[in-house]
Short mmCIF file of C-alpha atoms and ligand atoms in Angstrom, two decimals:
data_model
loop_
_atom_site.label_atom_id
_atom_site.label_comp_id
_atom_site.label_asym_id
_atom_site.label_seq_id
_atom_site.Cartn_x
_atom_site.Cartn_y
_atom_site.Cartn_z
CA MET A 52 -42.10 6.96 20.81
CA ARG A 53 -44.86 7.26 18.26
CA SER A 54 -42.48 6.81 15.32
CA MET A 55 -40.98 3.78 17.08
CA HIS A 56 -44.44 2.24 17.41
CA ARG A 57 -45.21 2.99 13.81
CA PHE A 58 -41.92 1.40 12.78
CA ARG A 59 -42.76 -1.76 14.75
CA PHE A 60 -46.27 -1.81 13.31
CA LEU A 61 -44.92 -1.52 9.78
CA SER A 62 -42.30 -4.23 10.43
CA ALA A 63 -45.01 -6.52 11.75
CA LEU A 64 -47.12 -5.88 8.66
CA LEU A 65 -44.18 -6.55 6.37
CA LEU A 66 -43.26 -9.72 8.25
CA ALA A 67 -46.87 -10.95 8.19
CA GLY A 68 -47.01 -10.25 4.48
CA ALA A 69 -43.75 -12.09 3.88
CA LEU A 70 -44.97 -15.10 5.86
CA ALA A 71 -48.36 -15.12 4.14
CA ALA A 72 -46.56 -14.99 0.80
CA CYS A 73 -44.65 -18.18 1.59
CA GLY A 74 -47.76 -20.00 2.79
CA HIS A 75 -47.68 -19.48 6.59
CA ALA A 76 -50.53 -17.99 8.58
CA PRO A 77 -49.93 -14.43 9.79
CA ILE A 78 -48.55 -14.02 13.29
CA GLY A 79 -51.30 -13.72 15.88
CA GLN A 80 -51.51 -11.18 18.66
CA SER A 81 -51.21 -13.39 21.73
CA ALA A 82 -48.08 -12.97 23.85
CA PRO A 83 -45.63 -15.80 24.55
CA PRO A 84 -46.00 -17.71 27.84
CA LYS A 85 -44.20 -16.20 30.83
CA LEU A 86 -42.73 -19.56 31.70
CA VAL A 87 -42.23 -22.90 29.96
CA VAL A 88 -42.13 -25.74 32.48
CA PHE A 89 -40.48 -28.56 30.56
CA MET A 90 -40.63 -31.86 32.42
CA ALA A 91 -39.05 -35.16 31.48
CA VAL A 92 -39.69 -38.46 33.21
CA ASP A 93 -36.54 -40.51 32.75
CA GLY A 94 -37.41 -43.87 31.19
CA LEU A 95 -41.18 -43.49 30.79
CA PRO A 96 -42.72 -45.46 27.90
CA GLN A 97 -45.89 -43.88 26.47
CA ARG A 98 -47.81 -47.08 27.21
CA GLN A 99 -47.49 -46.45 30.96
CA VAL A 100 -49.22 -43.05 30.66
CA VAL A 101 -52.39 -44.60 29.25
CA ASP A 102 -52.29 -48.02 30.94
CA TYR A 103 -53.29 -46.63 34.35
CA ARG A 104 -55.53 -43.83 33.12
CA GLN A 105 -58.47 -44.78 35.36
CA GLN A 106 -56.20 -44.54 38.41
CA LEU A 107 -54.84 -41.04 37.81
CA ALA A 108 -55.56 -38.09 40.09
CA PRO A 109 -57.99 -35.47 38.69
CA ASP A 110 -55.35 -32.79 37.97
CA GLY A 111 -51.97 -34.51 37.56
CA LEU A 112 -51.25 -36.31 34.27
CA ALA A 113 -54.99 -35.98 33.63
CA ARG A 114 -54.54 -32.23 33.16
CA PHE A 115 -52.53 -33.06 30.04
CA LEU A 116 -54.76 -35.93 28.89
CA ASP A 117 -58.14 -34.29 29.52
CA ARG A 118 -57.40 -30.61 28.92
CA GLY A 119 -54.11 -30.53 27.04
CA ALA A 120 -52.68 -32.11 23.91
CA TRP A 121 -51.09 -35.55 23.81
CA PHE A 122 -49.61 -37.92 21.26
CA ALA A 123 -50.34 -41.63 21.08
CA ASN A 124 -47.50 -42.33 18.65
CA ALA A 125 -44.58 -39.96 19.29
CA ASN A 126 -41.18 -41.53 18.65
CA TYR A 127 -37.51 -40.75 18.76
CA GLY A 128 -36.17 -40.99 15.22
CA TYR A 129 -32.76 -42.43 16.10
CA ALA A 130 -31.57 -45.83 17.30
CA TYR A 131 -29.41 -45.74 20.43
CA THR A 132 -32.07 -44.48 22.84
CA VAL A 133 -30.14 -43.75 26.03
CA THR A 134 -30.50 -41.03 28.65
CA ALA A 135 -27.88 -38.51 27.55
CA ALA A 136 -28.71 -38.79 23.85
CA GLY A 137 -32.43 -38.39 24.60
CA HIS A 138 -31.98 -35.40 26.89
CA ALA A 139 -29.72 -33.77 24.29
CA SER A 140 -32.37 -34.36 21.60
CA MET A 141 -35.39 -32.96 23.47
CA LEU A 142 -34.79 -29.24 23.08
CA THR A 143 -32.30 -29.20 20.21
CA GLY A 144 -34.82 -30.77 17.82
CA THR A 145 -32.22 -33.13 16.36
CA TYR A 146 -30.39 -36.37 17.13
CA ALA A 147 -26.92 -37.64 18.04
CA TYR A 148 -25.52 -37.48 14.50
CA ARG A 149 -25.76 -33.69 14.81
CA HIS A 150 -25.81 -32.88 18.54
CA GLY A 151 -22.88 -35.21 19.21
CA ILE A 152 -24.14 -36.81 22.45
CA ILE A 153 -23.98 -40.35 21.05
CA GLY A 154 -24.29 -42.11 24.43
CA ASN A 155 -24.07 -41.62 28.17
CA ASP A 156 -20.38 -42.06 27.52
CA TRP A 157 -18.17 -43.06 24.63
CA ARG A 158 -14.52 -43.90 24.14
CA ASN A 159 -11.80 -41.94 22.46
CA LEU A 160 -11.32 -43.85 19.19
CA GLU A 161 -7.51 -43.64 19.48
CA THR A 162 -6.75 -43.94 23.19
CA GLY A 163 -9.85 -45.78 24.38
CA GLU A 164 -10.23 -43.28 27.22
CA VAL A 165 -13.83 -42.99 28.42
CA GLN A 166 -15.47 -39.62 27.75
CA TYR A 167 -18.57 -39.07 29.90
CA CYS A 168 -21.29 -37.10 28.08
CA THR A 169 -21.18 -34.08 30.40
CA GLY A 170 -17.73 -34.74 31.88
CA ASP A 171 -15.41 -31.72 31.84
CA ALA A 172 -12.36 -31.87 34.14
CA ARG A 173 -11.97 -28.08 34.07
CA TYR A 174 -14.99 -27.67 36.38
CA HIS A 175 -16.20 -29.10 39.68
CA TYR A 176 -19.39 -29.23 41.72
CA ILE A 177 -19.92 -26.39 44.17
CA GLY A 178 -19.56 -27.57 47.78
CA ASN A 179 -19.48 -31.25 46.79
CA PRO A 180 -16.75 -33.69 45.71
CA THR A 181 -16.53 -34.30 41.95
CA GLY A 182 -15.64 -37.73 40.56
CA LYS A 183 -13.69 -38.31 37.36
CA LEU A 184 -16.82 -39.25 35.40
CA ASP A 185 -19.22 -36.73 36.94
CA GLY A 186 -20.98 -34.27 34.64
CA THR A 187 -20.16 -30.59 35.07
CA SER A 188 -20.67 -28.83 31.72
CA PRO A 189 -22.42 -28.96 28.32
CA ASN A 190 -19.09 -28.74 26.48
CA ASN A 191 -19.68 -31.91 24.42
CA LEU A 192 -23.10 -30.74 23.22
CA LEU A 193 -22.38 -29.48 19.71
CA VAL A 194 -25.59 -27.53 18.99
CA GLU A 195 -27.89 -25.00 20.60
CA THR A 196 -31.17 -25.60 22.48
CA VAL A 197 -34.44 -23.65 22.60
CA GLY A 198 -33.09 -22.18 25.85
CA ASP A 199 -29.94 -20.91 24.12
CA VAL A 200 -32.01 -19.24 21.39
CA LEU A 201 -34.34 -17.71 23.99
CA LYS A 202 -31.45 -16.24 25.99
CA ARG A 203 -29.85 -14.85 22.85
CA SER A 204 -33.16 -13.34 21.72
CA ASN A 205 -33.94 -11.87 25.11
CA PRO A 206 -31.03 -11.36 27.53
CA ARG A 207 -33.48 -10.94 30.44
CA SER A 208 -34.81 -14.48 29.98
CA LYS A 209 -33.63 -17.18 32.38
CA VAL A 210 -33.20 -20.86 31.54
CA ILE A 211 -32.60 -23.33 34.38
CA GLY A 212 -32.27 -27.12 34.27
CA ILE A 213 -32.82 -29.39 37.30
CA SER A 214 -32.52 -33.17 37.62
CA GLY A 215 -31.60 -36.14 39.75
CA LYS A 216 -28.89 -36.83 37.11
CA ASP A 217 -26.30 -34.32 35.91
CA ARG A 218 -26.99 -35.19 32.25
CA GLY A 219 -30.73 -34.74 32.84
CA ALA A 220 -30.12 -31.20 34.10
CA ILE A 221 -27.30 -30.01 31.81
CA LEU A 222 -28.34 -31.24 28.35
CA PRO A 223 -31.96 -30.02 28.02
CA ALA A 224 -31.01 -26.58 29.37
CA GLY A 225 -28.23 -25.91 26.87
CA LYS A 226 -24.85 -24.29 26.28
CA THR A 227 -25.51 -20.87 27.84
CA CYS A 228 -27.98 -21.73 30.61
CA THR A 229 -27.79 -22.92 34.24
CA ALA A 230 -28.03 -26.45 35.68
CA TYR A 231 -28.48 -27.93 39.16
CA MET A 232 -28.23 -31.65 39.89
CA TYR A 233 -28.83 -34.00 42.80
CA MET A 234 -25.69 -35.07 44.63
CA SER A 235 -26.14 -38.75 45.41
CA LYS A 236 -23.39 -38.67 48.07
CA SER A 237 -24.71 -35.71 50.10
CA GLY A 238 -28.41 -35.46 49.26
CA GLN A 239 -27.96 -31.83 48.15
CA PHE A 240 -28.60 -30.08 44.85
CA ALA A 241 -25.53 -28.38 43.37
CA SER A 242 -24.40 -26.54 40.28
CA SER A 243 -20.83 -26.52 38.93
CA THR A 244 -18.11 -23.91 38.48
CA PHE A 245 -18.89 -23.91 34.75
CA TYR A 246 -22.10 -22.06 35.63
CA MET A 247 -21.18 -19.92 38.64
CA LYS A 248 -18.58 -19.29 41.35
CA GLU A 249 -20.95 -19.86 44.25
CA HIS A 250 -24.58 -20.78 44.77
CA PRO A 251 -27.22 -18.08 45.14
CA ALA A 252 -28.69 -17.75 48.64
CA TRP A 253 -31.87 -19.68 47.78
CA VAL A 254 -29.81 -22.78 46.89
CA ASP A 255 -27.83 -22.58 50.14
CA ALA A 256 -31.08 -22.19 52.09
CA PHE A 257 -32.60 -25.21 50.32
CA ASN A 258 -29.58 -27.39 51.13
CA ALA A 259 -29.22 -26.10 54.70
CA ALA A 260 -32.63 -27.60 55.50
CA ARG A 261 -31.19 -31.07 54.58
CA PRO A 262 -34.13 -31.95 52.32
CA ALA A 263 -33.00 -35.55 51.71
CA ASP A 264 -32.79 -36.39 55.41
CA ARG A 265 -36.50 -36.11 55.99
CA TYR A 266 -37.10 -39.38 54.11
CA PHE A 267 -34.80 -41.36 56.42
CA LYS A 268 -36.73 -44.40 57.73
CA GLN A 269 -39.77 -43.21 55.75
CA SER A 270 -41.62 -45.82 53.72
CA TRP A 271 -42.47 -45.82 50.04
CA GLN A 272 -46.12 -46.83 50.44
CA PRO A 273 -48.33 -47.87 47.53
CA VAL A 274 -50.84 -45.18 46.47
CA LEU A 275 -53.73 -47.63 46.01
CA ALA A 276 -54.95 -50.91 47.52
CA ASP A 277 -53.37 -54.14 46.24
CA ALA A 278 -56.22 -55.02 43.86
CA ALA A 279 -55.47 -51.90 41.78
CA TYR A 280 -52.17 -53.43 40.62
CA ALA A 281 -53.58 -56.71 39.26
CA GLN A 282 -52.40 -55.87 35.72
CA SER A 283 -48.75 -55.49 36.83
CA LEU A 284 -46.07 -58.00 37.85
CA PRO A 285 -46.13 -58.69 41.60
CA ASP A 286 -43.24 -57.65 43.88
CA GLU A 287 -40.34 -59.99 44.74
CA GLN A 288 -39.76 -61.44 41.27
CA PRO A 289 -36.72 -63.75 41.49
CA TRP A 290 -34.95 -61.85 38.68
CA PHE A 291 -35.22 -58.38 40.29
CA LEU A 292 -31.92 -56.52 40.56
CA ILE A 293 -32.60 -56.15 44.28
CA LYS A 294 -33.66 -59.48 45.69
CA GLY A 295 -36.89 -59.45 47.66
CA ALA A 296 -37.79 -55.86 46.70
CA ARG A 297 -41.37 -55.08 47.65
CA LEU A 298 -43.69 -52.32 48.80
CA PRO A 299 -43.85 -50.81 51.31
CA MET A 300 -40.10 -50.10 51.15
CA THR A 301 -38.27 -48.35 53.99
CA MET A 302 -35.62 -45.80 53.02
CA GLY A 303 -32.33 -46.27 54.88
CA ALA A 304 -33.50 -49.56 56.42
CA ALA A 305 -29.89 -50.77 56.79
CA GLN A 306 -28.38 -47.47 57.98
CA ASP A 307 -28.02 -45.87 61.42
CA LYS A 308 -28.00 -42.39 59.95
CA PRO A 309 -28.27 -40.85 56.47
CA ASP A 310 -25.11 -41.66 54.48
CA GLY A 311 -23.98 -41.95 50.86
CA ALA A 312 -25.65 -45.33 50.39
CA TYR A 313 -28.94 -43.89 51.69
CA TYR A 314 -28.78 -40.74 49.51
CA GLY A 315 -27.96 -42.91 46.50
CA ALA A 316 -30.84 -45.31 47.19
CA LEU A 317 -33.32 -42.40 47.24
CA LEU A 318 -32.78 -42.26 43.46
CA ARG A 319 -34.70 -45.53 43.18
CA SER A 320 -37.87 -44.16 44.79
CA PRO A 321 -40.47 -41.40 44.35
CA PHE A 322 -38.65 -39.31 46.96
CA VAL A 323 -35.86 -38.09 44.64
CA ASP A 324 -38.57 -36.77 42.31
CA GLU A 325 -40.43 -35.06 45.13
CA MET A 326 -37.14 -33.36 46.05
CA ALA A 327 -36.44 -32.30 42.46
CA LEU A 328 -39.89 -30.70 42.21
CA GLN A 329 -39.36 -29.04 45.59
CA PHE A 330 -36.08 -27.64 44.28
CA ALA A 331 -37.94 -26.47 41.15
CA ARG A 332 -40.38 -24.52 43.34
CA ALA A 333 -37.41 -22.95 45.15
CA ALA A 334 -35.89 -22.00 41.78
CA ILE A 335 -39.13 -20.36 40.59
CA LYS A 336 -39.27 -18.33 43.80
CA GLY A 337 -35.53 -17.65 44.11
CA GLU A 338 -35.07 -16.61 40.47
CA ALA A 339 -38.54 -15.02 40.06
CA LEU A 340 -39.24 -17.24 37.04
CA GLY A 341 -42.34 -16.36 35.03
CA GLN A 342 -42.85 -13.05 36.80
CA ASP A 343 -42.18 -10.57 33.98
CA ASP A 344 -42.67 -10.30 30.23
CA ALA A 345 -39.29 -11.89 29.42
CA PRO A 346 -40.20 -15.59 29.03
CA ASP A 347 -38.23 -18.11 31.11
CA ILE A 348 -37.69 -21.87 30.75
CA LEU A 349 -37.45 -24.33 33.63
CA THR A 350 -36.51 -27.90 32.70
CA VAL A 351 -37.00 -30.62 35.32
CA SER A 352 -35.95 -34.18 34.56
CA LEU A 353 -37.28 -36.66 37.12
CA SER A 354 -34.84 -39.55 37.43
CA GLY A 355 -36.52 -42.02 39.79
CA HIS A 356 -38.60 -43.87 37.21
CA ASP A 357 -35.52 -44.91 35.23
CA TYR A 358 -33.81 -46.40 38.29
CA VAL A 359 -37.01 -48.24 39.23
CA ASN A 360 -37.43 -49.63 35.71
CA HIS A 361 -33.79 -50.73 35.41
CA ALA A 362 -34.17 -52.67 38.66
CA PHE A 363 -37.73 -54.04 38.35
CA SER A 364 -38.95 -53.29 34.76
CA ALA A 365 -41.81 -51.08 33.57
CA GLU A 366 -44.19 -54.06 33.84
CA SER A 367 -43.72 -54.31 37.61
CA ARG A 368 -46.09 -53.18 40.34
CA LEU A 369 -43.19 -51.07 41.70
CA SER A 370 -43.01 -49.14 38.41
CA HIS A 371 -46.80 -48.88 38.16
CA ASP A 372 -46.95 -47.42 41.66
CA HIS A 373 -43.97 -45.14 41.01
CA LEU A 374 -45.90 -43.57 38.14
CA LEU A 375 -48.98 -43.09 40.34
CA HIS A 376 -46.75 -41.29 42.85
CA LEU A 377 -45.38 -39.07 40.07
CA ASP A 378 -48.95 -38.33 39.01
CA ARG A 379 -49.83 -37.09 42.52
CA LEU A 380 -46.59 -35.06 42.60
CA PHE A 381 -47.56 -33.42 39.30
CA GLN A 382 -50.97 -32.50 40.71
CA ALA A 383 -49.38 -30.75 43.70
CA PHE A 384 -46.82 -29.07 41.42
CA PHE A 385 -49.55 -27.77 39.07
CA GLU A 386 -51.42 -26.34 42.04
CA ASP A 387 -48.30 -24.42 43.10
CA LEU A 388 -47.47 -23.32 39.54
CA ASP A 389 -51.00 -21.91 39.22
CA ALA A 390 -50.43 -19.93 42.42
CA MET A 391 -46.83 -18.84 41.77
CA VAL A 392 -46.89 -18.11 38.03
CA GLY A 393 -50.61 -17.66 37.38
CA LYS A 394 -53.03 -20.24 36.04
CA ASP A 395 -52.89 -19.28 32.39
CA ASN A 396 -49.41 -17.77 32.23
CA TYR A 397 -47.33 -20.85 31.52
CA VAL A 398 -46.97 -23.79 29.16
CA ALA A 399 -46.24 -27.20 30.71
CA VAL A 400 -44.68 -30.01 28.68
CA LEU A 401 -43.95 -33.58 29.70
CA THR A 402 -41.91 -36.08 27.71
CA ALA A 403 -39.33 -38.83 28.29
CA ASP A 404 -35.78 -39.52 27.13
CA HIS A 405 -36.61 -43.11 26.12
CA GLY A 406 -39.04 -45.91 26.93
CA PHE A 407 -38.13 -49.32 28.34
CA MET A 408 -37.80 -52.94 27.25
CA PRO A 409 -39.72 -55.59 29.20
CA ALA A 410 -37.36 -57.79 31.23
CA PRO A 411 -36.11 -60.77 29.16
CA GLU A 412 -37.71 -63.08 31.75
CA THR A 413 -41.12 -61.49 31.07
CA SER A 414 -40.66 -61.80 27.30
CA LEU A 415 -39.51 -65.43 27.52
CA ALA A 416 -42.53 -66.27 29.70
CA ALA A 417 -44.70 -64.72 26.96
CA GLY A 418 -43.05 -66.95 24.35
CA ARG A 419 -40.99 -64.22 22.63
CA ASN A 420 -37.47 -64.58 21.31
CA ALA A 421 -35.55 -62.62 23.97
CA GLY A 422 -32.30 -62.66 25.88
CA ARG A 423 -29.06 -61.05 26.95
CA GLN A 424 -26.02 -60.67 24.71
CA SER A 425 -22.64 -60.38 26.42
CA ALA A 426 -20.62 -57.55 24.86
CA SER A 427 -17.29 -58.84 26.22
CA GLN A 428 -17.88 -62.37 24.91
CA THR A 429 -19.04 -60.99 21.56
CA LEU A 430 -15.83 -58.95 21.30
CA ALA A 431 -13.72 -62.01 22.17
CA ARG A 432 -15.45 -64.20 19.56
CA VAL A 433 -15.14 -61.54 16.85
CA ASN A 434 -11.44 -61.05 17.62
CA ALA A 435 -10.70 -64.79 17.62
CA ALA A 436 -12.28 -65.17 14.18
CA LEU A 437 -10.62 -62.02 12.77
CA ALA A 438 -7.23 -63.30 13.99
CA GLN A 439 -7.79 -66.58 12.14
CA LYS A 440 -8.49 -64.73 8.92
CA PHE A 441 -6.12 -61.72 9.10
CA GLY A 442 -3.38 -62.93 11.47
CA ALA A 443 -2.71 -62.69 15.20
CA GLY A 444 -3.78 -59.44 16.85
CA THR A 445 -6.68 -57.66 18.52
CA TRP A 446 -8.41 -56.26 15.43
CA ALA A 447 -11.49 -54.97 17.26
CA LYS A 448 -10.54 -52.77 20.22
CA PHE A 449 -13.81 -52.23 22.10
CA PHE A 450 -17.47 -51.31 21.90
CA SER A 451 -18.32 -47.63 22.27
CA ALA A 452 -21.89 -46.25 22.25
CA SER A 453 -23.24 -49.40 20.55
CA ALA A 454 -20.50 -49.45 17.90
CA LEU A 455 -17.51 -51.74 17.44
CA VAL A 456 -14.21 -49.87 17.05
CA LEU A 457 -11.49 -51.44 14.89
CA ASP A 458 -7.74 -51.01 15.44
CA HIS A 459 -6.84 -48.82 12.47
CA ARG A 460 -3.16 -48.69 13.46
CA LEU A 461 -2.92 -52.49 13.32
CA ILE A 462 -4.78 -52.52 9.99
CA ASP A 463 -2.26 -50.00 8.56
CA GLU A 464 0.76 -51.80 10.04
CA ARG A 465 -0.23 -55.13 8.55
CA LYS A 466 -1.24 -53.51 5.25
CA VAL A 467 -4.60 -55.27 5.41
CA ASP A 468 -7.59 -53.96 3.46
CA ARG A 469 -9.65 -51.97 6.01
CA LEU A 470 -12.89 -52.65 4.16
CA ALA A 471 -12.20 -56.40 4.19
CA VAL A 472 -11.74 -56.36 7.98
CA GLN A 473 -14.84 -54.23 8.39
CA GLU A 474 -16.97 -56.55 6.23
CA GLU A 475 -15.70 -59.64 8.02
CA ALA A 476 -16.43 -58.03 11.40
CA ARG A 477 -19.97 -57.25 10.25
CA ALA A 478 -20.54 -60.84 9.12
CA LEU A 479 -19.28 -62.10 12.48
CA LEU A 480 -21.46 -59.69 14.46
CA LEU A 481 -24.54 -60.69 12.46
CA LYS A 482 -23.94 -64.34 13.44
CA GLU A 483 -24.50 -63.41 17.09
CA GLU A 484 -27.88 -64.51 18.39
CA GLY A 485 -29.06 -61.12 19.71
CA ILE A 486 -27.79 -58.78 16.97
CA ALA A 487 -30.32 -57.54 14.40
CA MET A 488 -28.45 -55.11 12.18
CA VAL A 489 -24.94 -53.74 11.63
CA TYR A 490 -24.00 -50.81 9.40
CA THR A 491 -20.47 -49.65 8.66
CA ARG A 492 -18.74 -46.30 8.99
CA ASP A 493 -18.69 -45.93 5.20
CA GLU A 494 -22.41 -46.64 4.81
CA LEU A 495 -23.38 -44.34 7.67
CA ALA A 496 -21.08 -41.50 6.59
CA GLY A 497 -22.15 -41.76 2.96
CA ASN A 498 -25.86 -42.38 3.68
CA THR A 499 -25.64 -45.16 1.11
CA ARG A 500 -28.26 -47.55 2.52
CA ALA A 501 -31.26 -45.22 2.81
CA GLY A 502 -34.45 -47.25 3.24
CA ALA A 503 -32.65 -50.40 4.48
CA PRO A 504 -34.02 -51.84 7.77
CA LEU A 505 -33.21 -49.55 10.74
CA PHE A 506 -30.64 -47.67 8.63
CA ASP A 507 -32.07 -44.18 8.97
CA GLN A 508 -32.46 -44.52 12.74
CA MET A 509 -28.94 -45.92 13.14
CA ARG A 510 -27.47 -43.18 10.94
CA LYS A 511 -29.04 -40.57 13.22
CA SER A 512 -27.28 -42.15 16.20
CA TRP A 513 -23.89 -42.17 14.47
CA ASN A 514 -21.59 -39.14 14.67
CA ALA A 515 -18.67 -39.04 12.23
CA GLN A 516 -16.16 -37.67 14.76
CA ARG A 517 -17.16 -39.69 17.82
CA SER A 518 -18.69 -43.01 16.73
CA GLY A 519 -17.09 -46.36 15.91
CA ASP A 520 -16.70 -48.41 12.72
CA LEU A 521 -19.68 -50.77 12.96
CA GLN A 522 -22.91 -49.48 14.52
CA VAL A 523 -24.93 -52.30 16.08
CA ALA A 524 -28.65 -52.66 16.85
CA LEU A 525 -29.97 -55.59 18.85
CA LYS A 526 -33.04 -57.66 18.02
CA PRO A 527 -36.31 -56.75 19.74
CA TYR A 528 -36.41 -57.89 23.40
CA TRP A 529 -32.63 -58.40 23.51
CA MET A 530 -30.20 -56.39 25.65
CA PHE A 531 -26.48 -56.33 26.32
CA THR A 532 -25.74 -58.09 29.62
CA SER A 533 -25.41 -55.66 32.52
CA SER A 534 -24.59 -56.03 36.19
CA SER A 535 -26.52 -52.87 37.11
CA SER A 536 -29.77 -53.48 35.21
CA THR A 537 -32.24 -56.30 35.04
CA THR A 538 -33.63 -54.68 31.90
CA THR A 539 -32.81 -51.59 29.89
CA HIS A 540 -33.41 -49.36 26.84
CA GLY A 541 -31.22 -48.19 23.97
CA SER A 542 -32.79 -49.87 20.94
CA PRO A 543 -34.59 -48.53 17.83
CA HIS A 544 -37.66 -50.64 18.71
CA PRO A 545 -41.02 -49.05 19.62
CA TYR A 546 -40.93 -49.97 23.33
CA ASP A 547 -37.86 -47.68 23.54
CA THR A 548 -38.72 -45.00 20.97
CA ASN A 549 -42.43 -44.43 21.76
CA VAL A 550 -42.54 -41.81 24.52
CA PRO A 551 -45.12 -39.37 25.84
CA ILE A 552 -45.34 -35.84 24.49
CA LEU A 553 -47.87 -33.94 26.60
CA PHE A 554 -48.60 -30.20 26.35
CA TYR A 555 -50.78 -27.97 28.50
CA GLY A 556 -51.34 -24.20 28.28
CA PRO A 557 -54.77 -22.90 27.26
CA HIS A 558 -53.62 -19.85 25.25
CA TRP A 559 -50.99 -21.71 23.29
CA VAL A 560 -52.01 -25.36 23.07
CA LYS A 561 -54.87 -26.79 21.03
CA PRO A 562 -56.19 -29.64 23.21
CA GLY A 563 -56.85 -33.18 22.05
CA MET A 564 -55.24 -36.52 21.25
CA VAL A 565 -53.09 -36.81 18.13
CA SER A 566 -52.88 -40.36 16.78
CA GLU A 567 -50.65 -39.75 13.76
CA ARG A 568 -46.99 -40.70 14.09
CA VAL A 569 -44.78 -37.75 15.01
CA GLU A 570 -41.14 -37.42 16.01
CA THR A 571 -39.85 -36.02 19.28
CA SER A 572 -37.74 -33.61 17.22
CA GLY A 573 -40.98 -31.64 16.81
CA VAL A 574 -41.03 -30.53 20.46
CA ALA A 575 -38.24 -27.94 20.11
CA PRO A 576 -39.64 -26.05 17.09
CA THR A 577 -43.13 -26.21 18.66
CA LEU A 578 -41.93 -24.53 21.85
CA ALA A 579 -39.91 -22.03 19.81
CA SER A 580 -43.08 -21.17 17.90
CA MET A 581 -45.03 -20.63 21.15
CA LEU A 582 -42.16 -18.50 22.51
CA LYS A 583 -42.06 -16.57 19.22
CA ILE A 584 -38.37 -17.24 18.68
CA ALA A 585 -36.48 -19.04 15.93
CA PRO A 586 -36.05 -22.81 16.33
CA PRO A 587 -32.53 -24.01 17.23
CA ALA A 588 -30.27 -23.75 14.17
CA THR A 589 -29.85 -27.49 13.61
CA SER A 590 -33.42 -28.46 14.54
CA GLU A 591 -34.90 -30.83 11.97
CA GLY A 592 -38.32 -31.36 13.57
CA LYS A 593 -41.72 -30.32 12.26
CA VAL A 594 -43.89 -28.07 14.42
CA LEU A 595 -46.43 -30.38 16.10
CA PRO A 596 -50.08 -29.92 15.05
CA ILE A 597 -51.19 -28.61 18.45
CA VAL A 598 -50.30 -24.91 18.39
CA ALA A 599 -53.46 -22.89 19.10
CA ALA A 600 -54.53 -20.72 16.15
CA ASP A 601 -54.06 -17.42 17.98
CA ALA A 602 -50.62 -18.46 19.31
CA ARG A 603 -49.08 -18.89 15.88
ZN1 ZN B 205 -32.85 -42.31 30.85
#
C-alpha cells in the first residue's frame, strides 16, 4: 500500500510539474463534486432571468445570481439554434458541424426521408407505444459528452438524463448513459430498449402513482398579484396560438378524465416541469446519486417554458409567470438536494438550449421590420425561376434544417453546371423579404468566407454529411411560417443565442457576474475541469473564468 501511495504522490508531482511547465496552475487538493445537477430550461432567453429579478424567491434562481456565478453575455456560437442542436451542444462543448445534430430533424439528401434527431427504429419505449418519429437513442450524436468521459474514467459513475422531451433527455446525457422522457400520451416517464430491457423498480413505483393525474382539473394560478406583471404582455392577445388563453388556466378543462390530449397539454404548463423535477428526486434516491466518491451527473431539461413561449411568446405574462413558477420549483428542488446529497457536495448548473424571438406582432407594433416567411412558397418561387433559366424540372427538392437541397441527379442528367444552379438559387433566396444570408456547400465546406456576416455561425451549424446545399439565415425578427408556433427560435441573432449560464457550488465555483462575452461551448470543459476529467474529445470551448482556485 505504501509504495502505491508513493507512486501516486510521485505521479501527482510529475503531473503538476508538467502542467506548471506549460503555464497551467498546479492541480489543487479539493475533491470533485459528488453530483453535478445539470439543468436546462428549454427556450429561456437570458433576458428573462434578469428581467424579473426583484420577483424571485430567496433561494431559487437567486441562489445562482446572489451566491453563484452567472454570465450576462453567454451565447451559442452557431446559427440554427433549435432544441436538439442546443441540447447536443451543451455537454459536448461543440456545435452541429461536429456533433452532427443539425436540427430537430433533417431529411435524407437522396431520398428525402425525414430523420428525427434521436429517432432509431431498432428501439422502442418501455411500456409505452413508440411513434415513427419518436426519439429512442443517441445514435445520431457523433461525439462524446462530459457524461461519456466521466463513465469511461470511472465505471462506478452514473449519468442520467431526464426531460419532458426525448431529445432533451437523450442528447445532454450522451452515448453511453441513461435517459428517461415524459410520455405525452400516458403521462408516465419511460426509458427505451436502447438503454435497458425493463425499468428499475423505482421507475415503476413512480409511474404506478400516476403522477400526471394529480393535476387533472387543477389550475395554473399566477404566482403574484396582477400588478406584478405590468411589464409583460397581457393574456388573451388575438395572435396567441391558443385563442383566449389566460391565467388562471384549468388543466383538462375539456376532458371527462385524463387522456392523451390532457397529458399532452400539461407540457404547456409548469406542471410538466414539477413532474420532471419530482422524477429527478426519485432518480437520485433510486440510483443513490451523489452518495459515494464516484461522481455522478444528473441532467434535467425542463420543457414547459418552450411550449409556453411558442404559443404566447417570451414577452407574455404567461411566460413571465411560468418562469416565476420555475423559480419556486428550483427553490424546493435545492432544499431537497441539500438534504439528499448534502449542502456542499454538488455543483448545480442551469442553462438553456436557445432563447426566443419576440412574436412578429410585438415587433411590428414596436416599429421593427419583422414578419413570417413561408418556406413552401419560397421553394415554389425558387423552383419556378430556376426552371425558367435551366429548363423544366424541380431543381430544388426541399428545405432541411434551414438549408435548401438541390436535385443533384437532375443537375447531372441535364449536364448543367452545378455551381451555376447553386449561385442562381442563392440569388433567388436573397431576393426573399425575410432572408438575411445564404452560404453554399462549397463555401461552408471550404471555410472560404471567414469573417463574412454570420458565416462562422452558419458554418458551425452545417455538417458536411447531413446538411443541404444552401444554408439560410433569416433577418432579425423574421421566422418561417408555422402552424404550431406563434413565434419561434432558430436564428443566429442575440435573442436566440444569448442564454443563461448559471453555476452554483461553493467549493468549485467562484461566485460573481461575468460580463464578458463567452460561448456556451465553455460549459463542458468547465464541468470536466471541476470533475477532474478530460474534456470531451471534440470540445472546442474555453474553460469559463469561474472555477474556484482550489478546484483547479
Ligand atoms: Zn428548445
